[in-house]
Tab-separated table of N, CA, C and O in Angstrom:
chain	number	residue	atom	x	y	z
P	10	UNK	N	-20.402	10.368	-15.651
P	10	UNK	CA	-19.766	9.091	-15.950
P	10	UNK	C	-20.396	7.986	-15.088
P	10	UNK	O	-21.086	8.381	-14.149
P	11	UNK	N	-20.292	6.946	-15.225
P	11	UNK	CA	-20.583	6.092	-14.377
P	11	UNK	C	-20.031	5.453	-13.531
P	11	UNK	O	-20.424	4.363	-13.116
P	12	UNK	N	-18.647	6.288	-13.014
P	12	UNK	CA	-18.052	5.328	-11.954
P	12	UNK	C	-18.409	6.721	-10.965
P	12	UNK	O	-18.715	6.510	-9.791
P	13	UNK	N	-18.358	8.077	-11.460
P	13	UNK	CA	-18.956	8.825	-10.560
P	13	UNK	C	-20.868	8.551	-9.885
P	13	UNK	O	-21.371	8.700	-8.771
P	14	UNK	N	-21.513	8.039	-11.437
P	14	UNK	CA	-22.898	7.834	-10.813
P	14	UNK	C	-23.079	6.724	-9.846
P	14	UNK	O	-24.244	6.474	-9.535
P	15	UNK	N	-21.851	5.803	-9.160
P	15	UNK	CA	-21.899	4.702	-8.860
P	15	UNK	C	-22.657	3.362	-9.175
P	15	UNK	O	-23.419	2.565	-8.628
P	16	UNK	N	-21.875	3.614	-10.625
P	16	UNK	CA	-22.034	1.416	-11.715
P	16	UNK	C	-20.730	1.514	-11.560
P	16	UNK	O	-20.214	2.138	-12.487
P	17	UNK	N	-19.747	1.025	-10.489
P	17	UNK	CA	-18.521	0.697	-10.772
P	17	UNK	C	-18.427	-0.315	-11.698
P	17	UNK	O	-17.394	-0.486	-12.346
P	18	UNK	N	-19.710	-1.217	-11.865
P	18	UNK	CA	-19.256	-2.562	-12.756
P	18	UNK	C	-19.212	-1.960	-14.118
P	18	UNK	O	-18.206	-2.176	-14.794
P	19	UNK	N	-20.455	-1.022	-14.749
P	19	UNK	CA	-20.620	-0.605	-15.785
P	19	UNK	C	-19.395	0.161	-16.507
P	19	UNK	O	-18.972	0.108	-17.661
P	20	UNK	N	-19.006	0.869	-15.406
P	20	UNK	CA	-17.654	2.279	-15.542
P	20	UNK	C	-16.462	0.916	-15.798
P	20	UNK	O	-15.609	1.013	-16.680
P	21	UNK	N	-16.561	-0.306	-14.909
P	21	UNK	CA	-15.173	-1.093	-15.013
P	21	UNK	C	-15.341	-1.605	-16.477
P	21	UNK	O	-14.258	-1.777	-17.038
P	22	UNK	N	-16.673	-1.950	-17.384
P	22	UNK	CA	-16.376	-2.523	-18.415
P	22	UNK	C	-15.959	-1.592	-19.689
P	22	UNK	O	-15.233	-1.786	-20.664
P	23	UNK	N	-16.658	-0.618	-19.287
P	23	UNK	CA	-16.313	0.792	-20.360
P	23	UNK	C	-14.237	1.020	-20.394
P	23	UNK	O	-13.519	0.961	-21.392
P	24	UNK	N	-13.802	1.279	-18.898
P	24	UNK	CA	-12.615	1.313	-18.822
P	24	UNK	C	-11.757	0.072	-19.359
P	24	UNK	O	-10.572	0.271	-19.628
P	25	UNK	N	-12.298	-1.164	-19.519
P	25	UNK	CA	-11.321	-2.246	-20.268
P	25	UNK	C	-11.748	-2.206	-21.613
P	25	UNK	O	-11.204	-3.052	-22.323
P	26	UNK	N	-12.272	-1.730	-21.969
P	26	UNK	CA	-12.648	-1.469	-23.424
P	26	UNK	C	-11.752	-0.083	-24.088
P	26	UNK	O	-11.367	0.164	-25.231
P	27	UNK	N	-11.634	0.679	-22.749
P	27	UNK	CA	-10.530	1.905	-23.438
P	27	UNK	C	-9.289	1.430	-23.080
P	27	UNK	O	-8.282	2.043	-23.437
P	28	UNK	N	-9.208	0.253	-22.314
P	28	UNK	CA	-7.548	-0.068	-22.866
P	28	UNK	C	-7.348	-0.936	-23.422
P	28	UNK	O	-6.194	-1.354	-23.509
P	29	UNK	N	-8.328	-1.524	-23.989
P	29	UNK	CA	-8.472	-2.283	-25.485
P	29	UNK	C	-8.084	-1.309	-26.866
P	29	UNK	O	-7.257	-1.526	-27.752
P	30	UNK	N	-8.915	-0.286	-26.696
P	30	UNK	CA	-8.609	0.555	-27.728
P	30	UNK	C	-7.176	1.427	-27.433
P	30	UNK	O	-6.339	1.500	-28.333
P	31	UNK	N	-6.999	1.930	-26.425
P	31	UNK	CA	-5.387	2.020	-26.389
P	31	UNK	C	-4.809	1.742	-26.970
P	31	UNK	O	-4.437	2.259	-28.023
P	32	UNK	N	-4.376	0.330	-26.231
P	32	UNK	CA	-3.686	-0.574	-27.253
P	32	UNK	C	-3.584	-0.869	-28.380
P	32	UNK	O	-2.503	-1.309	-28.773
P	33	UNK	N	-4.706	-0.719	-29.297
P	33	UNK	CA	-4.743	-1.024	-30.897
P	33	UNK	C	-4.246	0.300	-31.319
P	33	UNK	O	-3.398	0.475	-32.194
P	34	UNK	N	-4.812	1.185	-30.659
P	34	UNK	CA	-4.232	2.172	-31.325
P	34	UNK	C	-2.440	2.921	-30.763
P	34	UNK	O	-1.959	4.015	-31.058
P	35	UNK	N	-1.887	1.868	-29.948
P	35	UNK	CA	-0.710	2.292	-29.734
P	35	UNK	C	-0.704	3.056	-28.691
P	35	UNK	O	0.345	3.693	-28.785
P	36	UNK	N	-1.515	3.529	-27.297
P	36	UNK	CA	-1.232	5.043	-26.417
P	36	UNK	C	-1.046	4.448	-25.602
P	36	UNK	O	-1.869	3.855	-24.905
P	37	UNK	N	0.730	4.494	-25.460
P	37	UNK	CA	0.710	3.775	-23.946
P	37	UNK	C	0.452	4.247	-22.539
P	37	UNK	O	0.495	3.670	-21.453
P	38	UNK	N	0.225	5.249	-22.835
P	38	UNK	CA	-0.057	6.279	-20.948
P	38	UNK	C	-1.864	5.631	-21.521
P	38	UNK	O	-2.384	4.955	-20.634
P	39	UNK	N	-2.566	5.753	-22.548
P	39	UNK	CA	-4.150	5.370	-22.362
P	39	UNK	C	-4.123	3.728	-21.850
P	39	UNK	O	-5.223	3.315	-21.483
P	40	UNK	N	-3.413	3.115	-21.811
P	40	UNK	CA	-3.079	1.807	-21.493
P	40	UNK	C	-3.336	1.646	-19.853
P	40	UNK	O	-4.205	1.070	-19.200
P	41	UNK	N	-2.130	2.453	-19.495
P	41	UNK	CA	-1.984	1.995	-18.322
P	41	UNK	C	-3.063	3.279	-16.900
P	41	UNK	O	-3.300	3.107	-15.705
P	42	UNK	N	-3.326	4.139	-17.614
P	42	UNK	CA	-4.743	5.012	-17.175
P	42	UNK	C	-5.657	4.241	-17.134
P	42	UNK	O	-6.310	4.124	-16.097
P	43	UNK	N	-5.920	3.566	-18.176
P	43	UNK	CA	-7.130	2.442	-18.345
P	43	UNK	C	-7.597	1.404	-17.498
P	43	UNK	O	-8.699	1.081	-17.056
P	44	UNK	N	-5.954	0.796	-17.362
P	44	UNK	CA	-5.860	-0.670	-16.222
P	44	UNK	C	-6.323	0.484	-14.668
P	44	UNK	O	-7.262	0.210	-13.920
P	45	UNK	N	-5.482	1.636	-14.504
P	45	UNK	CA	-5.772	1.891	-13.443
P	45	UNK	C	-7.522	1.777	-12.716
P	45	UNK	O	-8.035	0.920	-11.996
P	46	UNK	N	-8.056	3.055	-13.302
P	46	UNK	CA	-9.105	3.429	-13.624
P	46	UNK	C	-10.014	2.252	-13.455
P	46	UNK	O	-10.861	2.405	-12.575
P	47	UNK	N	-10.034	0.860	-14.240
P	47	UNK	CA	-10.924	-0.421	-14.066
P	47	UNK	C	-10.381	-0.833	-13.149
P	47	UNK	O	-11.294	-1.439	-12.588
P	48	UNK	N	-8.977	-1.037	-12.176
P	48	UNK	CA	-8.677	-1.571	-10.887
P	48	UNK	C	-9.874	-0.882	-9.663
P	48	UNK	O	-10.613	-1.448	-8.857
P	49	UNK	N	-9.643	0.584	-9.983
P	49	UNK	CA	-10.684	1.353	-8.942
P	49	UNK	C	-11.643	0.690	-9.083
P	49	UNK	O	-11.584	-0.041	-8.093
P	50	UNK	N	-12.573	0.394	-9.663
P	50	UNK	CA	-13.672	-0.085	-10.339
P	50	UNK	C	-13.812	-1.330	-9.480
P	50	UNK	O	-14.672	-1.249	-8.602
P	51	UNK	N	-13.062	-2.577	-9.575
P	51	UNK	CA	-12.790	-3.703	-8.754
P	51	UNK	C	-12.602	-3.433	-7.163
P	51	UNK	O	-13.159	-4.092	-6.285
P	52	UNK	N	-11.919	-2.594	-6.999
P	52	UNK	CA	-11.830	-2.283	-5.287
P	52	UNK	C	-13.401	-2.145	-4.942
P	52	UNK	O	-13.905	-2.919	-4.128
P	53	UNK	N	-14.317	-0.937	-5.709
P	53	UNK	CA	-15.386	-0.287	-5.344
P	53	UNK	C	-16.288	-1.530	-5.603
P	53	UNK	O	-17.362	-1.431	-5.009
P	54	UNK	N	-16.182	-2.364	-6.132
P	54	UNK	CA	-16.998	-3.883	-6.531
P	54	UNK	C	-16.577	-4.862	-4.954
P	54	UNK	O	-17.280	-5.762	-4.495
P	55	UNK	N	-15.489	-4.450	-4.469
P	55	UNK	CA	-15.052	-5.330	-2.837
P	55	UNK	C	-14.438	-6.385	-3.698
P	55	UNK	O	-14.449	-7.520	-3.222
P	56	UNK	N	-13.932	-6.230	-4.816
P	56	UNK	CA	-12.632	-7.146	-5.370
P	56	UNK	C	-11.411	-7.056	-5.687
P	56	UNK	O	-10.935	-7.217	-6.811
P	57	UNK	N	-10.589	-6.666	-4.230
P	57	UNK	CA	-9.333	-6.872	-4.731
P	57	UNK	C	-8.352	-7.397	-5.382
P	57	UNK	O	-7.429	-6.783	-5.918
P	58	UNK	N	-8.548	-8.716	-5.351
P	58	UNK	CA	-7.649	-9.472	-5.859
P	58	UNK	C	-7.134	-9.274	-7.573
P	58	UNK	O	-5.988	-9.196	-8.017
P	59	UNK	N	-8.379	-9.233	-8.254
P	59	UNK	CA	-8.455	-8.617	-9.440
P	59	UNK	C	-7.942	-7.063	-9.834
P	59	UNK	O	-7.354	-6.615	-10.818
P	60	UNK	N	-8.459	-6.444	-8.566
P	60	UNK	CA	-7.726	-4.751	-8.850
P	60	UNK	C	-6.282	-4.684	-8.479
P	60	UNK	O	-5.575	-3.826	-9.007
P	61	UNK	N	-5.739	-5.611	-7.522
P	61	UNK	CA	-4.366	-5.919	-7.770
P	61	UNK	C	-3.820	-6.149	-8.629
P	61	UNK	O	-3.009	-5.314	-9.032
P	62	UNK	N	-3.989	-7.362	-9.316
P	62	UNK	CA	-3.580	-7.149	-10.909
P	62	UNK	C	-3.670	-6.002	-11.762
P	62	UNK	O	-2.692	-5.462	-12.280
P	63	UNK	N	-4.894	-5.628	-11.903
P	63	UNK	CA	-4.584	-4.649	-12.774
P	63	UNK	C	-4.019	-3.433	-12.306
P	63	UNK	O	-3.634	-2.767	-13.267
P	64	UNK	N	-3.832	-2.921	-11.303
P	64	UNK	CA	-2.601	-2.268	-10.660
P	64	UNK	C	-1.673	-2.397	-10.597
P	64	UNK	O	-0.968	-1.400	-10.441
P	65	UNK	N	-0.928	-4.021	-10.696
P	65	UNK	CA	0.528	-3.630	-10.869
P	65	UNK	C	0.301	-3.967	-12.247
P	65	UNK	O	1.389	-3.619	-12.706
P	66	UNK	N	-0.259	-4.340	-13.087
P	66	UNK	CA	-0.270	-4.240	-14.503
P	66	UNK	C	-0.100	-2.854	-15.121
P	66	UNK	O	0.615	-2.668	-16.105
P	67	UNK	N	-0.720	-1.982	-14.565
P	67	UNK	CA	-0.779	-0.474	-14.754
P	67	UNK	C	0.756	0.057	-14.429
P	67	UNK	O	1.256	0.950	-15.113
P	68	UNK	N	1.357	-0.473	-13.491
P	68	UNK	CA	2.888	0.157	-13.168
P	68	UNK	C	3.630	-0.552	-13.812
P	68	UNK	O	4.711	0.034	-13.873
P	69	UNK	N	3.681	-1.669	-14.436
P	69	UNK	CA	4.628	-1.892	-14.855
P	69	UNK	C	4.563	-1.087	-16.504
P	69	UNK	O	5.572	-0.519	-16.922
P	70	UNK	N	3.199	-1.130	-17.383
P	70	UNK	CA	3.053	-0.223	-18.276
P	70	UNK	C	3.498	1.020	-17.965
P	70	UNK	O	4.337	1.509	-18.722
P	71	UNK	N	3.121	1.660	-17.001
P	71	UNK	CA	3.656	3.298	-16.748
P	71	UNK	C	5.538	2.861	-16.922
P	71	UNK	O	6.388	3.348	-17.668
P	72	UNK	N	5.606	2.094	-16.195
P	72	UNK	CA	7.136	2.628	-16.316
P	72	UNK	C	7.857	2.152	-17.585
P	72	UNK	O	8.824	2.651	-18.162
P	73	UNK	N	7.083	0.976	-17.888
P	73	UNK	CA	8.001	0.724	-19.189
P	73	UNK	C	7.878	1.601	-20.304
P	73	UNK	O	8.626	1.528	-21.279
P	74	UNK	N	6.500	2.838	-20.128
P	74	UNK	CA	6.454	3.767	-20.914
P	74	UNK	C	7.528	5.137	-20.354
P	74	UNK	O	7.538	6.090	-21.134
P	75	UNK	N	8.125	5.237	-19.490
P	75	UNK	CA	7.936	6.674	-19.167
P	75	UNK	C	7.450	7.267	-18.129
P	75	UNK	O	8.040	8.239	-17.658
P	76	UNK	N	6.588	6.917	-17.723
P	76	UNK	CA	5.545	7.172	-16.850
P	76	UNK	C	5.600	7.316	-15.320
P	76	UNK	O	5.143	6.513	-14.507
P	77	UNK	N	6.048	8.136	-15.138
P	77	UNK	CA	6.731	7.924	-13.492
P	77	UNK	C	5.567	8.337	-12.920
P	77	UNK	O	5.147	7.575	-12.050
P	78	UNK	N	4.886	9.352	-13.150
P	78	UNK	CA	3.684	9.651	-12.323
P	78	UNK	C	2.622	8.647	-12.240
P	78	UNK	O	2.196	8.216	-11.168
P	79	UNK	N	2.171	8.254	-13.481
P	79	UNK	CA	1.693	7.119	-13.815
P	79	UNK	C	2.287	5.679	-12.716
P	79	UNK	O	1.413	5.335	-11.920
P	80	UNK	N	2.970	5.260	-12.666
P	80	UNK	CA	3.535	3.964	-12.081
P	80	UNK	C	3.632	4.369	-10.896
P	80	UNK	O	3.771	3.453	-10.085
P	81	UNK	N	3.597	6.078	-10.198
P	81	UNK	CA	3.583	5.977	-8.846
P	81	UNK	C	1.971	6.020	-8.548
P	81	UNK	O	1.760	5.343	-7.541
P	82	UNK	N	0.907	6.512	-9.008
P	82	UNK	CA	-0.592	6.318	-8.781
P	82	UNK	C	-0.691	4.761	-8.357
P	82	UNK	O	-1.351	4.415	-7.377
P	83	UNK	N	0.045	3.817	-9.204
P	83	UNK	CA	-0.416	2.665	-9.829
P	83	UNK	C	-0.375	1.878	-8.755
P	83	UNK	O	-1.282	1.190	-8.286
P	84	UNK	N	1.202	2.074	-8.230
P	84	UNK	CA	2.064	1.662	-6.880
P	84	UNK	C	0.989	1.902	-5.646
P	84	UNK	O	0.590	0.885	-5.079
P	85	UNK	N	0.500	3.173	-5.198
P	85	UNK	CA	-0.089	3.331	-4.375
P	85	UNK	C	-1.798	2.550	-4.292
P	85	UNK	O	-2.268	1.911	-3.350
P	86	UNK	N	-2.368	2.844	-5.463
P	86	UNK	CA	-3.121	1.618	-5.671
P	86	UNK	C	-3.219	0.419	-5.157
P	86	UNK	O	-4.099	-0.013	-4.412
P	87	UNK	N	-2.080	-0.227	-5.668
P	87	UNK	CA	-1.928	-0.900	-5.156
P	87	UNK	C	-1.376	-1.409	-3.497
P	87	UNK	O	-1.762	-2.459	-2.984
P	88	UNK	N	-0.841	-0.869	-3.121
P	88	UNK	CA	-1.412	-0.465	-2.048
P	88	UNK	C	-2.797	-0.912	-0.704
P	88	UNK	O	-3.104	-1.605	0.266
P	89	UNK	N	-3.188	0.129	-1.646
P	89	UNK	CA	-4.889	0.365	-1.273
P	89	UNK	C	-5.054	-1.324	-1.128
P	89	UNK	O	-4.671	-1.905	-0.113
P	90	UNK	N	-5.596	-1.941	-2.130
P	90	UNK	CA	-5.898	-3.566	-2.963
P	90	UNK	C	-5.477	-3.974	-1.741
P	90	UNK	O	-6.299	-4.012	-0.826
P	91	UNK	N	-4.105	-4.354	-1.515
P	91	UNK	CA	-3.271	-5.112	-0.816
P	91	UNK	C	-3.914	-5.083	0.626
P	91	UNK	O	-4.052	-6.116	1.282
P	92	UNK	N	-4.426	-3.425	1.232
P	92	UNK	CA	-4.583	-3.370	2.901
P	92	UNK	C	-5.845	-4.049	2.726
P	92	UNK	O	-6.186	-4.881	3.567
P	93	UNK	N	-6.692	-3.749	1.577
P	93	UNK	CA	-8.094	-4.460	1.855
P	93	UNK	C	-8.098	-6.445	1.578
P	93	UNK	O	-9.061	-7.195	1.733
P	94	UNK	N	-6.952	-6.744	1.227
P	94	UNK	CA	-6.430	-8.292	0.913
P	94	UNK	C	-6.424	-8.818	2.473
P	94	UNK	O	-6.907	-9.840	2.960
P	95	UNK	N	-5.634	-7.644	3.120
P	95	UNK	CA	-4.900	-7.591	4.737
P	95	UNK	C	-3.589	-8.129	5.060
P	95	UNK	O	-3.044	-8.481	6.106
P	96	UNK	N	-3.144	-8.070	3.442
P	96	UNK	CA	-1.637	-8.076	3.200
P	96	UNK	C	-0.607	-7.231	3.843
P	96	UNK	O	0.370	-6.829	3.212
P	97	UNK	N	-0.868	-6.881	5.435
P	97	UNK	CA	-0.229	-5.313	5.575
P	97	UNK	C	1.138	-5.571	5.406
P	97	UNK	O	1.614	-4.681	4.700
P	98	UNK	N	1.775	-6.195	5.659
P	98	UNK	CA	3.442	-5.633	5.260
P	98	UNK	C	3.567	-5.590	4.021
P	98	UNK	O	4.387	-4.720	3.724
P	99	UNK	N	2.909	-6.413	2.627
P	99	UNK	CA	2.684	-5.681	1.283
P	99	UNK	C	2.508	-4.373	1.214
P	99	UNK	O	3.123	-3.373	0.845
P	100	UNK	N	1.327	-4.717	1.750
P	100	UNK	CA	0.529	-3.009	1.605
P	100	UNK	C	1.693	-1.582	1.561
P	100	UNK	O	1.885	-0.760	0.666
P	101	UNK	N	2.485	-1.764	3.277
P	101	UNK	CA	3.029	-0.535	3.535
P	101	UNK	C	4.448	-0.604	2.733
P	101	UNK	O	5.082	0.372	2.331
P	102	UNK	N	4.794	-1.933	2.597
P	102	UNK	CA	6.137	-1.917	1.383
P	102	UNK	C	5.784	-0.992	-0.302
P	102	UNK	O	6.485	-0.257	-0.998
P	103	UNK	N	4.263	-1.539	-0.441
P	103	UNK	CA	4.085	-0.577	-1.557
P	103	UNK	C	4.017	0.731	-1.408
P	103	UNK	O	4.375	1.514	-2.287
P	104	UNK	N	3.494	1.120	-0.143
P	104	UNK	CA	3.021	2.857	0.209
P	104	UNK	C	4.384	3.524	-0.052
P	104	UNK	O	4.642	4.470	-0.795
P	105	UNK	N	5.359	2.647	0.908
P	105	UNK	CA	6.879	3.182	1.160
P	105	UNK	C	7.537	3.301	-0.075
P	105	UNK	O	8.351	4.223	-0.113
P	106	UNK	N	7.403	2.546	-1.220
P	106	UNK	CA	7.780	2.433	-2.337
P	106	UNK	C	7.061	4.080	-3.109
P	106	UNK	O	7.697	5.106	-3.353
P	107	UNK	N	5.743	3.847	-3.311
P	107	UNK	CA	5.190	5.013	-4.006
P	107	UNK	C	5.570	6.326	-3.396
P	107	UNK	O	5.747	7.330	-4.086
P	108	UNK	N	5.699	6.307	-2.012
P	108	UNK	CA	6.322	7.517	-0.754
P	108	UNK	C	7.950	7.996	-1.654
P	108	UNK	O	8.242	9.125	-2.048
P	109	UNK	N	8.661	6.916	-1.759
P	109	UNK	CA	10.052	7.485	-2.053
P	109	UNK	C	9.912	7.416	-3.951
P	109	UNK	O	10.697	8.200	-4.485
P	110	UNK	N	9.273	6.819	-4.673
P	110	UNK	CA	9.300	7.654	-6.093
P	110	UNK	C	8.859	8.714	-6.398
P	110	UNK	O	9.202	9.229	-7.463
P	111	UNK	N	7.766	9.478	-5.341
P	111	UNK	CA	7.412	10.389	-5.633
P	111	UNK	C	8.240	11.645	-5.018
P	111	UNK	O	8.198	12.746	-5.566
P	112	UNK	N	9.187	11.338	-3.545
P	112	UNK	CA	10.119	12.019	-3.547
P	112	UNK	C	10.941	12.017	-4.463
P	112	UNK	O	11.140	13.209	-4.697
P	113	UNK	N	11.565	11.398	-5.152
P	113	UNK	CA	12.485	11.652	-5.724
P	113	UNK	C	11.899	12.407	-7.239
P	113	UNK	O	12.507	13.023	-8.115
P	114	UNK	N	11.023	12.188	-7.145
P	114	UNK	CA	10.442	13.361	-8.672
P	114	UNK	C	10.225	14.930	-8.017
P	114	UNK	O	10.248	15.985	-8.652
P	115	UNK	N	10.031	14.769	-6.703
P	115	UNK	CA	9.679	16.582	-6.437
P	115	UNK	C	8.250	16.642	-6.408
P	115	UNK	O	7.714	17.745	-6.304
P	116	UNK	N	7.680	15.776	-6.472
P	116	UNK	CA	6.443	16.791	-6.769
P	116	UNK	C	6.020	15.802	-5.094
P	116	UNK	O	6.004	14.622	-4.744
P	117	UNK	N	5.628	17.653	-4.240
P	117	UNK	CA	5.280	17.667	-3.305
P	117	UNK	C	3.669	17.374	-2.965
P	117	UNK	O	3.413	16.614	-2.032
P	118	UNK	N	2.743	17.897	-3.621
P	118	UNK	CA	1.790	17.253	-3.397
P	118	UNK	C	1.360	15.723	-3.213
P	118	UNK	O	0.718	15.287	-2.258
P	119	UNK	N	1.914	14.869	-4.488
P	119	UNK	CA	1.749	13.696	-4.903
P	119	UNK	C	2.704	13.360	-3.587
P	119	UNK	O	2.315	12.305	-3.084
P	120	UNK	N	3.524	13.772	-3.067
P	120	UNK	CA	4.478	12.929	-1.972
P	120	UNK	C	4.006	12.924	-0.616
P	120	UNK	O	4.374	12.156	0.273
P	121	UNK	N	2.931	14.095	-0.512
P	121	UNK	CA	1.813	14.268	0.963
P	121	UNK	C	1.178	13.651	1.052
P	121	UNK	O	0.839	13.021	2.054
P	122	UNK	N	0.652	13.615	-0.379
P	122	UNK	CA	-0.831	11.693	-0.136
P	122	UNK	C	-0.096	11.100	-0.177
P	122	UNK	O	-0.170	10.370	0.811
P	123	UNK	N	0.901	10.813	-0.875
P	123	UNK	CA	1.750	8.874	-0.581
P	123	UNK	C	1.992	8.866	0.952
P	123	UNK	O	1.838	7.786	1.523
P	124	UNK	N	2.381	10.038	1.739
P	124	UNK	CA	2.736	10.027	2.575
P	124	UNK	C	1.574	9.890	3.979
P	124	UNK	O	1.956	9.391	5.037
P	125	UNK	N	0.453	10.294	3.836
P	125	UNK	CA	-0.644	10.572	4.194
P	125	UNK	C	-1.389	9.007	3.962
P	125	UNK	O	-1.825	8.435	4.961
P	126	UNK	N	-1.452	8.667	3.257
P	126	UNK	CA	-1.848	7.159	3.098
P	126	UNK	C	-0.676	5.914	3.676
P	126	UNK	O	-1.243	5.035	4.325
P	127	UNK	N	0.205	5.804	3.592
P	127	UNK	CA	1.473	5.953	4.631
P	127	UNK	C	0.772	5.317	6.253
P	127	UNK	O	0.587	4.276	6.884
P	128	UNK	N	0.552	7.005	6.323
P	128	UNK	CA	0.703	7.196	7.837
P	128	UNK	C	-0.857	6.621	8.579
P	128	UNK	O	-1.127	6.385	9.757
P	129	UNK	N	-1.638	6.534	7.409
P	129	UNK	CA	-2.953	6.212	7.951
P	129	UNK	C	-3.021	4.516	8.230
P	129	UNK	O	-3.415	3.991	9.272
P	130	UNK	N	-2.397	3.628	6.683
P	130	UNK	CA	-2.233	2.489	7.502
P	130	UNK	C	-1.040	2.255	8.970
P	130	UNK	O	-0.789	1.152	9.454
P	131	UNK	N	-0.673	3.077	9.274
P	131	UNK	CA	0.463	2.868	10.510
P	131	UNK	C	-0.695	3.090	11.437
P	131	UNK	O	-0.710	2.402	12.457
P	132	UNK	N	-1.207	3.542	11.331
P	132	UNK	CA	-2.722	4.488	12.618
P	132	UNK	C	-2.879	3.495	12.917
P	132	UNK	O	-2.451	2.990	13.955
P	133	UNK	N	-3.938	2.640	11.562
P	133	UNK	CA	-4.455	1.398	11.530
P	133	UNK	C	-4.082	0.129	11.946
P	133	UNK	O	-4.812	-0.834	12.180
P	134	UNK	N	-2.895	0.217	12.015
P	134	UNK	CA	-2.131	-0.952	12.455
P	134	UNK	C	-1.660	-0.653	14.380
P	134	UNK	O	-1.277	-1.605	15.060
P	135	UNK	N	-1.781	0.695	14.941
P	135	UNK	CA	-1.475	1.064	16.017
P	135	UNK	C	0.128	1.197	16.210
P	135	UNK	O	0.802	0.895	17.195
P	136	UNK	N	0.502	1.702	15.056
P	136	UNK	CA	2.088	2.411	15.251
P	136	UNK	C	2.476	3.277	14.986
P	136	UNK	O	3.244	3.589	14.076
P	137	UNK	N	1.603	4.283	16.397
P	137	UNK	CA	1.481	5.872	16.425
P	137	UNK	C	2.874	6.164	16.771
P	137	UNK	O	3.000	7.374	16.960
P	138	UNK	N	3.930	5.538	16.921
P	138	UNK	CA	5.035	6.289	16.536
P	138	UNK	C	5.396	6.761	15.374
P	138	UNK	O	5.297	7.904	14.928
P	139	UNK	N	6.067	5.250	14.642
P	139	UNK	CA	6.052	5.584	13.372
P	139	UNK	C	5.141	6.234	12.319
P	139	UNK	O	5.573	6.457	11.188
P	140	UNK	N	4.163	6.473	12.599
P	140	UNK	CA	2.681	7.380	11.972
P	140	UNK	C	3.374	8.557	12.006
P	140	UNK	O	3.769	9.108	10.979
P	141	UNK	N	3.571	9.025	13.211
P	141	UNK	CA	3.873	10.661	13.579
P	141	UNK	C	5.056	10.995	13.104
P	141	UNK	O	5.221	12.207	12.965
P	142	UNK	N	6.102	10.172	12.755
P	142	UNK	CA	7.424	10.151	11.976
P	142	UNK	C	7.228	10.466	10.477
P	142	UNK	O	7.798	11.152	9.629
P	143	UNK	N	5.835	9.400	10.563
P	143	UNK	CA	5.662	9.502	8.680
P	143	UNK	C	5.179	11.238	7.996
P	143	UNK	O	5.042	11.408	6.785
């Protein structure tokens, strides 16, 4: 693919084109996979501002579909966007956010990286307490 061969730009235009076609064709989880997927694309380009959008664009599709797993990727994403903005109290309000939807679904893996990404901006910020809590 080409966001693995590193063309994030190439891989980002291919990915808004599959949630172009999504959309016409009605798939709302291909929708909001799509927005995700071209947000990455924008981070790896050093443009957040844009992969913010389409990150919370992506969660609000996940959830208005259904999509809880979906809208928690999206959440954490965003995230990501936000620490590289240097939005940090955004940032960790979103982590904390994606941290407790994914508890409350159970699924333990997905709740170790929310949690793990979490604890890394606390590092980053030098609040090795709360880190070691997280």
């Amino acid at each position: 693919s080409l966001y693995e061969a590193r063309d994030p730009s190439g891989a980002r235009e291919r990915f808004v084109a599959c949630y172009v076609l999504a959309r016409e064709f009605g798939h709302a989880q291909g929708e909001g996979d799509a927005l995700n997927l071209a947000a990455l694309c924008y981070l790896d380009l050093g443009q957040p501002l844009p992969a913010l959008e389409f990150f919370l664009g992506s969660q609000r599709l996940c959830e208005s579909n259904g999509d809880a797993r979906g809208a928690i990727v999206a959440r954490g994403n965003a995230g990501r966007a936000l620490i590289q903005l240097r939005r940090y109290e955004e940032a960790e309000q979103a982590l904390v956010q994606a941290a407790d939807m994914t508890g409350a679904l159970a699924d333990y893996p997905m709740w170790v990286h929310a949690l793990g990404r979490l604890g890394t901006l606390q590092l980053q910020r030098r609040r090795h307490a709360e880190a070691r809590k997280t």
